[in-house]
Amino acid sequence: MTAEANTQHQLFAMPEQRTLWQDALEQLMRNRLAIFGVFVALLLVFVSIFGPWLSPYDYTQQNLFRINEGPSIDHWLGTDGLGRDMLTRILHGARTAFLVGLIVTIGTTVLGVVLGAAGAFLGGWVDATVMRMADITMAFPDILLAAFISVVFREKVLELQLQLQEQYGWTLSESNRVYLDYLVIFGALTLVQWYGKARLVRGQILSLREKEFIEAERALGASNWTIILNHLVPNSLGPLIVSITVGFGGAMLSEASLSFLGVGIQPPGASWGEMISDSLGQWRFNPHLVLMPGIVLAIVVLGFNFLGDGLNDALNPEQRRR
Amino acid sequence: MFLYTVRRLVSLVPIVVVVMLITFTLGYFGPIDPVRAVLGEEWEDEARYAEVKKALGLDRPFLIQFLDYMGAMFGGNWGQSLSSFGGAASDRAVGEGRGAGFSGTSTGVREMVVGRLGITAQLSFWALVFLVTFAILLGVLAAVKQNTAVDYTIVTSSIIASSIPAYVIGPVLLIIFVLKIPVFKTVGGWDGMFSRQAILPAIVLAFGPMLVIVRQTRAGIVEVLGKDFVRTARAKGMPERLVVTRHMLRTAMIPVLTSMGLITSGLLTGSLFVEQIFNIPGIGKLAIQTLLSGDHAVFMGVVLFQSLIIVTVNLLTDLLYGGLDPRVTYS
């Protein structure tokens, strides 16, 4: 059938051949909101890598003579209640958000794919255990569980770090312990957010396995690995990519939420959520301090949601809404 | 159907037990030592420390403590807030033993949680009123004007409304409606559900679940747009307004009702932030207060209570789905 089609193509004008990915890319480029999302994501990556070199201040540097200022030439977005440059802190907050998004997404994806695939392939008690674990995680109010985990483990991680330092002199930084907050947040959010991807992967594998083309492949004598690599992985990649994009935005949002509630990144670390709660008491007098990190957070979260929506339309054409 | 309901209810028990085990374990290994919190300054006195620890039952093995906690929870005694002890109160703890004699006062965890729940429920009620009026209307409008600029605008703006967290929308609305256009003079605090103070927080709370309702309503209406029963209703000369409300909405509400779980958890999560921003003493504020002050017993109570709400609503959704959609049968 394919051979016949190919000869036909050579006889007549060769029509343009497109793969699924080319098709998806073209579909994505047509979606203006998704392009906005791509732009936001690229900007976030750029800022989180090069942020410290983009501004002349350090994110912890205080200037008590110039507190709560509005935008000026020296401080483009003004200064906060301790005289720290807002723009610098927002840039550093981008680094926090991106790092949390990246590591939590890697964590949940690895955990989700491994557990979901294990459940689908092994079945039996493995599958039952994975699904019950997902049910239990789902039964929790996720922000509260993540907040509880981070409060409980912050203390433990700090103790561990102090012991390591005493015994082996091993430490990353004497004065700044913000990296410990990062560790705690990574762990807490990964533990709370893995189940979506596990359920997705499991569902994809179980439904694909019943499809006729897999059955045909099996009837032709293909090995399990051929089926997995050539059919299961490429076919479940689309939904997984969408879930990863949305999850990335979700992880950043959760970090901001935890920091807003006071259980995430602690001062002097910079996080958009922490900046909002820090200045919330001053919304009447210095509204810009609350608005700026808020607007940046909103734009980034929106960008990732639009990108996720666009990718969903492009990669999963059978689910297209419109 | 009855058997199915019973089976689902029974299957909830292990989930609730494991949820309890997880919260209990986290509280057990948490950074706050309840004995020290009870004793205050006196904690360095070793004999006294041991005495109070024994009185609180904290010298027993982990598993025994958990089973005791679980038994008490199922029996309706959710434990005591640390604020019930406070320094000198350690004498009372020693005198009366764990939990005994405390229930009925406002420092019992269950009383605290249930007492605060009312405020969150009232707030959520207003949020739901906003949602049912506006989100369903927008969803219907988007579906009727399917694939036009109106549709795209509605869907995109509800994505925007639901993506932006409450702690960004809240301050923005405060700045607009208090500073720029002074519609509200006093904000924050709680003065009953019919006071003006309840309006802004309820609106902010309604933003979160909006997208779910708009999307589901739109999808539901789009599905019935070309159906025969709609055409029949039109053909017999029924006014368009009645066709939409009587025939289309009734069918289209099934997907909305089945996303009740999402809406509930959206409201619960939202109340955490809304109550924090507007300083409303609801269940979300209680959770954050007690988490930060290390009053784990109360925080665990809130978490468990919210978990219970989530699993119950999910179960109700499944059962309701069977009741509403005649194509679904459970066996």
XYZ file of C-alpha atoms in Angstrom:
653
model
C 0.000 0.000 0.000
C 2.729 2.465 0.966
C 4.971 1.326 -1.855
C 2.153 1.795 -4.307
C 1.413 5.251 -2.934
C 5.062 6.203 -3.263
C 5.296 5.240 -6.926
C 2.142 7.206 -7.539
C 3.761 10.217 -5.928
C 6.841 9.909 -8.091
C 4.816 9.619 -11.242
C 2.828 12.721 -10.533
C 3.821 15.882 -8.711
C 5.248 14.950 -5.325
C 2.805 16.317 -2.731
C 4.250 17.873 0.367
C 4.836 15.264 3.036
C 4.406 16.295 6.629
C 5.013 14.446 9.832
C 2.790 14.761 12.883
C 5.321 17.093 14.469
C 5.522 19.442 11.485
C 1.762 19.531 11.394
C 1.603 20.271 15.112
C 4.202 23.019 14.845
C 2.290 24.684 12.046
C -0.934 24.428 14.049
C 0.814 25.928 17.055
C 2.266 28.834 15.079
C -1.213 29.778 13.944
C -2.382 30.162 17.556
C -1.517 33.691 18.675
C -2.072 33.001 22.366
C 0.261 30.009 22.210
C 2.920 32.176 20.561
C 2.533 34.566 23.478
C 3.100 31.565 25.764
C 6.250 30.527 23.867
C 7.530 34.085 24.152
C 6.846 34.178 27.913
C 8.541 30.812 28.438
C 11.651 31.853 26.466
C 11.827 35.155 28.329
C 11.561 33.302 31.642
C 14.418 30.983 30.694
C 16.572 33.917 29.571
C 15.880 35.991 32.685
C 16.396 33.132 35.097
C 19.803 32.353 33.572
C 21.091 35.884 32.985
C 19.022 37.789 35.580
C 21.860 38.651 38.004
C 23.863 40.265 35.170
C 20.929 42.325 33.970
C 20.776 44.501 37.050
C 23.485 46.363 38.992
C 22.060 45.402 42.410
C 22.101 42.236 44.458
C 18.671 40.823 45.341
C 19.420 40.999 49.069
C 21.080 44.431 48.991
C 19.174 46.858 51.226
C 19.217 50.632 51.177
C 17.296 51.927 54.167
C 17.468 55.517 52.939
C 15.423 54.692 49.890
C 12.502 52.505 50.940
C 9.094 52.117 49.261
C 10.039 54.295 46.304
C 8.135 54.450 43.072
C 9.817 53.805 39.716
C 12.837 56.001 39.011
C 15.963 55.978 36.821
C 17.997 54.229 39.525
C 15.299 51.749 40.376
C 13.153 51.063 37.315
C 10.400 49.379 39.313
C 11.027 51.177 42.588
C 12.205 49.729 45.892
C 10.507 47.611 48.544
C 10.059 48.143 52.287
C 13.721 47.374 52.976
C 15.029 49.472 50.114
C 15.784 46.504 47.883
C 15.496 47.030 44.130
C 12.142 45.616 42.952
C 13.290 44.798 39.420
C 16.260 42.814 40.750
C 14.026 40.884 43.121
C 11.497 40.176 40.393
C 14.332 38.925 38.152
C 15.567 36.718 40.951
C 11.999 35.567 41.608
C 11.953 34.412 37.987
C 14.975 32.245 38.741
C 13.170 30.756 41.744
C 10.007 30.120 39.756
C 11.854 28.576 36.824
C 14.013 26.364 39.017
C 11.006 25.092 40.949
C 9.063 24.568 37.714
C 11.943 22.690 36.113
C 12.907 20.397 38.978
C 9.367 19.657 40.120
C 8.349 18.917 36.525
C 11.292 16.553 36.072
C 10.472 14.903 39.384
C 6.767 14.458 38.733
C 7.369 13.325 35.145
C 9.908 10.660 36.120
C 7.774 9.499 39.040
C 4.569 9.656 37.005
C 5.924 7.817 33.964
C 7.647 5.122 36.021
C 4.684 4.500 38.344
C 2.064 4.836 35.607
C 3.914 2.539 33.213
C 4.672 0.040 35.984
C 0.997 -0.025 36.928
C -0.148 -0.522 33.354
C 2.397 -3.179 32.398
C 2.673 -5.171 35.605
C -0.989 -4.927 36.601
C -2.096 -6.848 39.671
C -1.037 -5.556 43.050
C 1.476 -3.068 41.580
C -1.287 -1.363 39.619
C -3.618 -1.455 42.615
C -0.976 0.086 44.881
C -0.177 2.879 42.424
C -3.820 3.697 41.895
C -4.600 3.701 45.638
C -1.595 5.980 46.213
C -2.996 8.320 43.576
C -6.470 8.196 45.166
C -5.019 9.041 48.560
C -2.945 11.939 47.240
C -6.001 13.201 45.401
C -8.071 13.072 48.576
C -5.850 15.712 50.188
C -6.277 19.437 49.704
C -3.002 19.686 47.762
C -1.751 23.112 48.868
C -2.340 22.254 52.528
C -0.540 18.912 52.206
C 2.412 20.542 50.443
C 2.461 23.253 53.120
C 2.465 20.648 55.909
C 5.234 18.622 54.260
C 7.385 21.688 53.753
C 6.926 22.893 57.343
C 7.786 19.475 58.776
C 10.758 18.815 56.535
C 12.306 22.287 56.587
C 13.346 21.660 60.186
C 14.694 18.185 59.376
C 16.642 19.388 56.351
C 18.132 22.233 58.364
C 19.199 19.823 61.122
C 20.744 17.496 58.556
C 22.649 20.357 56.963
C 23.958 21.518 60.357
C 25.135 17.988 61.173
C 26.860 17.651 57.832
C 28.548 20.965 58.376
C 29.715 20.018 61.862
C 31.026 16.614 60.929
C 32.476 17.148 57.491
C 32.513 20.929 57.100
C 30.236 20.396 54.113
C 28.088 23.403 53.262
C 27.043 25.355 50.206
C 26.875 28.712 51.912
C 27.397 29.840 55.493
C 25.089 32.816 55.528
C 22.447 32.113 52.924
C 20.296 29.059 53.531
C 17.754 29.769 50.814
C 18.873 26.680 48.896
C 17.459 24.547 51.718
C 14.039 26.150 51.109
C 14.372 25.159 47.463
C 15.103 21.544 48.379
C 12.076 21.389 50.667
C 9.773 22.954 48.069
C 10.990 20.594 45.327
C 10.249 17.595 47.512
C 6.893 18.781 48.808
C 5.520 19.741 45.390
C 6.783 16.575 43.702
C 5.078 14.453 46.349
C 1.793 16.285 45.870
C 1.712 16.628 42.079
C 2.963 13.298 40.671
C -0.370 11.526 40.412
C -1.778 13.412 37.423
C 0.981 12.198 35.135
C 0.916 8.666 36.548
C -2.811 8.387 35.813
C -2.331 9.903 32.375
C 0.488 7.543 31.372
C -1.325 4.508 32.750
C -4.530 5.444 30.957
C -2.715 6.076 27.678
C -0.925 2.739 27.778
C -4.039 0.791 28.749
C -6.172 2.349 26.004
C -3.480 2.145 23.313
C -2.831 -1.498 24.082
C -6.354 -2.372 22.990
C -6.083 -0.512 19.665
C -6.156 -2.495 16.427
C -2.800 -1.303 15.120
C -1.021 -2.597 18.207
C -2.824 -5.896 17.870
C -1.768 -6.031 14.212
C 1.833 -5.309 15.180
C 1.694 -8.072 17.748
C 0.194 -10.460 15.227
C 3.126 -9.671 12.929
C 5.429 -10.862 15.690
C 6.824 -7.578 16.965
C 8.580 -7.758 20.294
C 7.325 -5.899 23.352
C 10.121 -3.343 23.115
C 9.384 -2.611 19.447
C 5.770 -1.950 20.340
C 6.724 0.237 23.272
C 9.341 2.284 21.426
C 7.615 2.553 18.050
C 3.986 2.878 19.090
C 3.306 3.415 22.770
C 5.906 6.126 23.402
C 5.218 8.278 20.303
C 1.462 7.994 20.718
C 1.373 8.934 24.377
C 3.972 11.686 23.985
C 1.433 14.297 22.862
C -0.782 14.235 25.966
C 2.319 13.929 28.155
C 3.882 17.048 26.608
C 0.680 18.986 27.246
C 0.574 17.745 30.831
C 4.238 18.682 31.335
C 3.651 22.232 30.042
C 0.569 22.776 32.190
C 2.311 21.123 35.138
C 5.295 23.438 34.745
C 3.043 26.465 35.127
C 1.205 24.732 37.963
C 4.420 24.023 39.874
C 5.499 27.654 39.592
C 2.075 28.771 40.777
C 2.172 26.343 43.729
C 5.580 27.649 44.752
C 4.235 31.213 44.675
C 1.187 30.095 46.678
C 3.272 28.363 49.351
C 5.584 31.348 49.567
C 2.575 33.661 49.792
C 1.261 31.634 52.733
C 4.655 31.921 54.417
C 5.736 28.280 54.144
C 7.691 28.406 50.887
C 10.799 30.385 50.089
C 11.723 32.349 53.230
C 13.282 35.817 53.338
C 15.806 36.894 52.141
C 15.129 34.535 49.218
C 13.142 36.104 46.415
C 9.876 34.601 45.222
C 6.962 36.398 43.596
C 4.514 34.928 46.093
C 6.684 35.952 49.031
C 7.030 39.471 47.565
C 3.253 39.810 47.332
C 2.598 38.706 50.915
C 5.522 40.831 52.094
C 3.971 44.009 50.649
C 0.323 43.081 51.140
C 0.087 45.185 54.282
C 1.005 48.237 52.225
C -1.501 47.916 49.384
C -3.142 51.205 50.420
C 0.049 53.240 50.500
C 2.353 51.553 47.985
C 0.123 49.582 45.661
C 2.923 49.165 43.120
C 4.798 46.857 45.492
C 1.906 44.383 45.436
C 1.003 44.894 41.797
C 4.394 44.361 40.165
C 5.200 40.837 41.331
C 1.498 40.011 40.961
C 1.356 41.123 37.340
C 4.565 39.261 36.486
C 3.270 36.082 38.145
C -0.072 36.407 36.342
C 1.596 36.883 32.938
C 3.858 33.871 33.401
C 1.088 31.573 34.620
C -1.176 32.709 31.777
C 1.615 32.210 29.258
C 2.094 28.590 30.298
C -1.660 27.940 30.309
C -2.073 29.360 26.805
C 0.927 27.366 25.627
C -0.563 24.221 27.145
C -3.899 24.880 25.454
C -2.197 25.549 22.130
C -0.106 22.391 22.398
C -3.222 20.423 23.274
C -4.966 21.648 20.127
C -1.855 20.987 18.029
C -0.795 17.599 19.404
C -4.124 15.958 20.210
C -6.230 16.796 17.167
C -8.889 14.262 18.159
C -9.604 16.317 21.284
C -9.776 19.650 19.518
C -12.652 21.608 20.965
C -13.437 24.046 18.229
C -27.529 1.315 42.905
C -27.921 0.838 46.646
C -25.291 -1.879 46.743
C -22.998 0.272 44.638
C -23.401 3.189 47.057
C -22.601 0.987 50.031
C -19.555 -0.470 48.288
C -18.241 2.987 47.427
C -18.806 4.193 50.992
C -16.914 1.215 52.386
C -14.049 1.799 49.950
C -13.691 5.313 51.349
C -12.782 4.028 54.819
C -9.238 2.831 54.001
C -8.539 6.057 52.111
C -9.635 8.150 55.070
C -7.538 6.002 57.413
C -4.414 6.419 55.279
C -5.068 10.156 54.995
C -5.208 10.199 58.796
C -2.022 8.157 59.048
C -0.171 10.577 56.764
C -1.301 13.708 58.603
C -0.624 12.066 61.952
C 2.874 11.015 60.889
C 3.659 14.509 59.642
C 2.382 15.992 62.890
C 4.293 13.426 64.942
C 7.591 14.271 63.289
C 6.760 17.950 63.046
C 9.067 20.618 64.406
C 6.857 21.516 67.375
C 7.244 19.556 70.584
C 3.797 19.714 72.206
C 5.236 19.124 75.672
C 7.470 22.173 75.350
C 4.580 24.185 73.987
C 2.414 23.178 76.935
C 5.085 23.820 79.544
C 6.322 27.115 78.173
C 9.270 28.351 80.251
C 9.242 25.342 82.533
C 10.255 22.787 79.921
C 13.841 22.438 81.094
C 12.678 20.878 84.351
C 13.153 17.227 83.419
C 10.823 15.696 85.987
C 8.049 18.076 85.010
C 8.722 17.413 81.320
C 8.381 13.678 81.801
C 5.254 14.151 83.880
C 3.471 16.246 81.270
C 4.649 13.964 78.478
C 3.114 11.024 80.260
C -0.074 12.928 81.002
C -0.437 13.789 77.320
C 0.215 10.167 76.377
C 3.204 11.103 74.254
C 5.528 8.590 75.891
C 3.718 5.704 74.243
C 4.869 4.048 70.988
C 3.968 5.720 67.699
C 1.500 3.065 66.598
C -0.427 3.128 69.877
C -0.630 6.891 69.700
C -1.923 6.715 66.156
C -4.556 4.100 66.939
C -5.643 6.164 69.916
C -5.841 9.276 67.749
C -7.791 7.446 65.068
C -10.220 5.992 67.588
C -10.782 9.414 69.113
C -11.298 10.979 65.659
C -13.948 8.427 64.713
C -15.498 8.964 68.125
C -15.814 12.677 67.455
C -12.985 13.904 69.704
C -10.516 15.577 67.361
C -8.049 16.575 70.036
C -7.061 19.816 71.683
C -5.604 23.039 70.427
C -2.269 23.935 71.992
C -3.820 27.263 72.920
C -5.940 25.391 75.482
C -2.820 24.734 77.553
C -0.597 27.767 77.457
C 2.048 27.774 80.211
C 0.280 27.311 83.515
C -2.370 25.168 81.898
C 0.047 22.242 82.127
C -1.360 21.628 85.585
C -4.717 21.079 84.021
C -3.223 18.729 81.464
C -1.638 16.680 84.222
C -4.730 16.822 86.379
C -7.293 15.863 83.825
C -5.281 13.776 81.405
C -5.445 13.761 77.649
C -8.449 15.356 76.115
C -10.642 14.597 79.096
C -12.899 17.377 80.233
C -11.908 19.686 77.425
C -14.493 18.899 74.806
C -17.232 21.467 74.635
C -14.901 24.398 75.154
C -13.822 26.512 72.219
C -10.343 25.006 72.236
C -11.474 21.589 71.084
C -10.274 21.031 67.499
C -13.646 19.890 66.232
C -15.439 22.865 67.727
C -12.841 25.232 66.272
C -13.058 23.704 62.794
C -16.840 23.489 62.750
C -17.153 26.980 64.204
C -14.985 28.526 61.511
C -16.542 26.444 58.760
C -19.719 28.525 58.836
C -17.936 31.645 57.646
C -16.182 29.828 54.802
C -19.466 28.200 53.841
C -21.244 31.563 53.707
C -18.440 33.009 51.613
C -18.536 29.999 49.291
C -22.304 30.333 49.034
C -21.997 33.869 47.661
C -19.209 32.767 45.343
C -21.481 30.009 44.039
C -24.303 32.528 43.540
C -21.971 34.657 41.418
C -20.783 31.583 39.545
C -24.237 30.227 38.825
C -25.493 33.583 37.551
C -22.498 34.737 35.532
C -20.487 31.668 34.578
C -23.499 29.689 33.341
C -24.810 32.717 31.447
C -21.394 33.202 29.815
C -21.170 29.509 28.993
C -24.581 29.533 27.310
C -23.706 32.691 25.406
C -20.404 31.220 24.222
C -22.143 28.054 23.035
C -24.949 29.841 21.217
C -22.422 32.130 19.499
C -20.087 29.187 18.905
C -16.867 29.982 16.976
C -17.466 33.708 16.833
C -15.534 36.558 18.416
C -17.992 36.485 21.344
C -17.219 32.828 22.008
C -13.442 33.318 21.819
C -13.588 36.380 24.066
C -15.633 34.595 26.711
C -13.475 31.470 26.742
C -10.190 33.389 26.713
C -11.253 35.769 29.446
C -12.400 32.936 31.664
C -9.030 31.234 31.140
C -7.445 34.507 32.254
C -9.807 34.888 35.237
C -9.184 31.365 36.498
C -5.435 31.255 35.859
C -4.556 34.310 37.884
C -4.289 33.364 41.561
C -6.591 34.909 44.168
C -3.686 36.669 45.851
C -3.138 38.677 42.672
C -6.789 39.321 41.788
C -7.621 40.232 45.410
C -5.135 43.087 45.779
C -5.904 44.315 42.244
C -9.628 44.545 43.039
C -8.808 46.208 46.360
C -6.702 48.828 44.612
C -9.366 49.450 41.957
C -12.488 49.457 44.137
C -11.084 51.012 47.279
C -8.300 53.329 46.161
C -9.186 54.369 42.604
C -12.999 54.210 42.617
C -13.934 54.216 46.312
C -16.951 51.907 46.174
C -16.006 50.164 49.407
C -14.756 51.980 52.465
C -14.138 49.257 54.998
C -12.521 46.083 53.785
C -11.290 43.036 55.584
C -12.753 41.263 58.550
C -16.098 39.509 58.678
C -19.367 41.095 59.624
C -21.912 38.512 58.628
C -22.777 37.330 55.144
C -25.080 40.266 54.378
C -22.547 42.995 55.022
C -20.810 44.874 52.224
C -17.501 43.406 53.356
C -18.542 40.025 52.004
C -18.918 41.207 48.400
C -15.293 41.586 47.287
C -13.989 38.363 48.868
C -16.875 36.380 47.392
C -16.135 37.767 43.915
C -12.440 36.918 44.228
C -13.342 33.419 45.422
C -15.635 32.961 42.417
C -12.834 33.618 39.913
C -11.044 30.308 40.516
C -13.746 27.800 39.509
C -15.166 30.045 36.770
C -13.369 28.416 33.842
C -14.594 24.935 34.753
C -18.229 26.055 34.781
C -18.001 28.164 31.610
C -16.278 25.325 29.733
C -18.654 22.625 30.916
C -21.767 24.689 30.248
C -20.495 25.600 26.790
C -19.608 21.987 25.973
C -22.964 20.777 27.265
C -24.979 23.273 25.221
C -22.895 22.766 22.070
C -23.629 19.063 22.297
C -27.416 19.539 22.315
C -27.530 22.429 19.809
C -28.485 20.318 16.835
C -30.420 17.609 18.679
C -33.899 16.568 17.577
C -35.636 17.508 20.813
C -34.343 21.062 20.475
C -35.526 21.245 16.888
C -38.940 19.906 17.929
C -39.219 22.499 20.663
C -38.423 25.238 18.164
C -40.735 23.759 15.542
C -43.706 23.827 17.858
C -43.117 27.558 18.256
C -41.506 27.681 21.657
C -39.755 31.007 22.321
C -35.963 30.713 22.000
C -35.436 31.786 25.624
C -37.563 28.889 26.855
C -35.888 26.445 24.464
C -32.552 27.331 26.008
C -33.677 27.321 29.650
C -36.131 24.422 29.587
C -34.597 22.022 27.142
C -30.959 22.793 26.519
C -29.801 23.908 29.973
C -31.444 20.984 31.711
C -29.390 18.511 29.693
C -26.299 20.686 29.628
C -26.179 20.976 33.412
C -25.143 17.324 33.805
C -21.462 17.957 32.938
C -21.504 21.040 35.196
C -22.885 19.064 38.132
C -20.346 16.334 37.588
C -17.494 18.823 37.923
C -18.701 19.581 41.444
C -15.528 18.019 42.833
C -13.330 20.454 40.924
C -15.519 23.384 41.970
C -15.441 22.388 45.643
C -11.686 21.944 45.771
C -11.333 25.241 43.893
C -13.423 26.989 46.536
C -11.525 25.319 49.396
C -8.122 26.255 47.966
C -9.347 29.738 47.095
C -10.636 30.322 50.609
C -7.084 29.817 51.929
C -5.910 32.884 50.043
C -9.075 34.987 50.098
C -9.374 34.694 53.870
C -5.714 35.554 54.230
C -6.017 38.671 52.044
C -9.291 39.950 53.487
C -8.555 38.834 57.029
C -11.665 36.667 57.305
C -11.673 34.200 60.216
C -12.779 31.178 58.196
C -11.406 27.659 57.958
C -8.624 28.642 55.528
C -7.330 31.345 57.832
C -7.491 28.870 60.717
C -5.379 26.395 58.728
C -2.645 28.892 57.937
C -2.623 30.410 61.433
C -2.268 27.058 63.139
C 0.273 25.783 60.614
C 2.533 28.787 61.181
C 2.113 28.771 64.956
C 2.761 25.024 65.116
C -0.649 24.115 66.533
C -0.575 20.841 64.616
C -3.627 19.254 66.199
C -5.885 21.965 64.776
C -4.128 21.999 61.406
C -4.463 18.225 61.114
C -8.145 18.607 61.938
C -8.587 21.083 59.084
C -6.706 18.909 56.598
C -8.726 15.835 57.544
C -11.965 17.741 57.397
C -11.189 19.124 53.948
C -10.142 15.662 52.728
C -13.441 14.325 53.987
C -15.300 17.040 52.056
C -13.325 16.266 48.882
C -13.920 12.503 48.957
C -17.576 12.944 49.862
C -18.208 15.381 47.030
C -16.419 13.067 44.585
C -18.595 10.175 45.709
C -21.742 12.309 45.451
C -20.709 13.344 41.948
C -20.396 9.744 40.819
C -23.736 8.799 42.348
C -25.442 11.887 40.943
C -24.052 11.130 37.513
C -25.799 7.793 37.605
C -29.009 9.424 38.775
C -29.005 12.171 36.155
C -27.795 10.345 33.086
C -30.076 7.417 32.282
C -27.363 5.871 30.090
C -25.141 5.219 33.099
C -25.863 2.198 35.239
C -23.859 0.919 38.155
C -23.701 -2.678 39.097
